[in-house]
Amino acid sequence: MPPAGRAEEVFHYLAQLVEELKSRKAHRQCDNYSAYLHGQVYGAALVLRLLYPGPGNWGEKAALLVRPVITEHQCDCEETSISPGM
């Protein structure tokens, strides 16, 4: 298992990614970079959960940190209507 100090480094990186993604969502900047950030957030949280499940509970901390940007409780995207038969 990697040193616990590394878990804190990954967590801080994850926190930066989450803030960047929140900022882009707040300004409704839905683009490829936002999708990239979403993937990075998911990956970093997964690393913390898999590599640091015990002392410090980094996986749980990561899950709580990323919840606002990983789970969607409402859709903020504009809907496009699709005609029947298309």
CSV table of N, CA, C and O in Angstrom, one decimal, residues 17 20 35 38 41 48 52 60 67 76 79:
chain,number,residue,atom,x,y,z
A,17,LEU,N,-9.6,19.7,-8.7
A,17,LEU,CA,-10.4,19.3,-9.8
A,17,LEU,C,-11.9,19.5,-9.6
A,17,LEU,O,-12.6,20.0,-10.5
A,20,GLU,N,-12.6,23.2,-9.9
A,20,GLU,CA,-12.6,23.7,-11.3
A,20,GLU,C,-13.9,23.2,-12.0
A,20,GLU,O,-14.5,24.0,-12.8
A,35,ALA,N,-16.0,17.6,-19.6
A,35,ALA,CA,-16.0,16.1,-19.6
A,35,ALA,C,-14.7,15.5,-19.2
A,35,ALA,O,-14.7,14.5,-18.4
A,38,HIS,N,-14.5,15.8,-15.4
A,38,HIS,CA,-15.4,14.8,-14.8
A,38,HIS,C,-14.7,13.5,-14.7
A,38,HIS,O,-14.7,12.8,-13.7
A,41,VAL,N,-11.9,13.6,-12.1
A,41,VAL,CA,-12.5,13.6,-10.7
A,41,VAL,C,-12.9,12.1,-10.4
A,41,VAL,O,-12.5,11.6,-9.3
A,48,LEU,N,-8.4,6.8,-4.6
A,48,LEU,CA,-8.4,7.0,-3.1
A,48,LEU,C,-9.2,5.8,-2.5
A,48,LEU,O,-8.8,5.3,-1.4
A,52,TYR,N,-6.5,3.5,-0.6
A,52,TYR,CA,-6.5,3.9,0.8
A,52,TYR,C,-7.8,3.7,1.5
A,52,TYR,O,-8.5,4.6,2.0
A,60,GLU,N,-13.7,7.5,1.7
A,60,GLU,CA,-15.0,8.1,2.1
A,60,GLU,C,-14.9,9.6,2.0
A,60,GLU,O,-15.8,10.3,1.5
A,67,ARG,N,-19.3,14.1,-4.6
A,67,ARG,CA,-20.7,13.9,-4.7
A,67,ARG,C,-21.5,15.0,-5.5
A,67,ARG,O,-22.3,14.7,-6.4
A,76,ASP,N,-29.4,20.3,-16.0
A,76,ASP,CA,-29.4,21.7,-16.3
A,76,ASP,C,-29.2,22.0,-17.8
A,76,ASP,O,-29.0,23.1,-18.3
A,79,GLU,N,-33.3,21.1,-23.2
A,79,GLU,CA,-33.8,20.0,-23.9
A,79,GLU,C,-34.1,20.3,-25.4
A,79,GLU,O,-34.5,21.5,-25.7
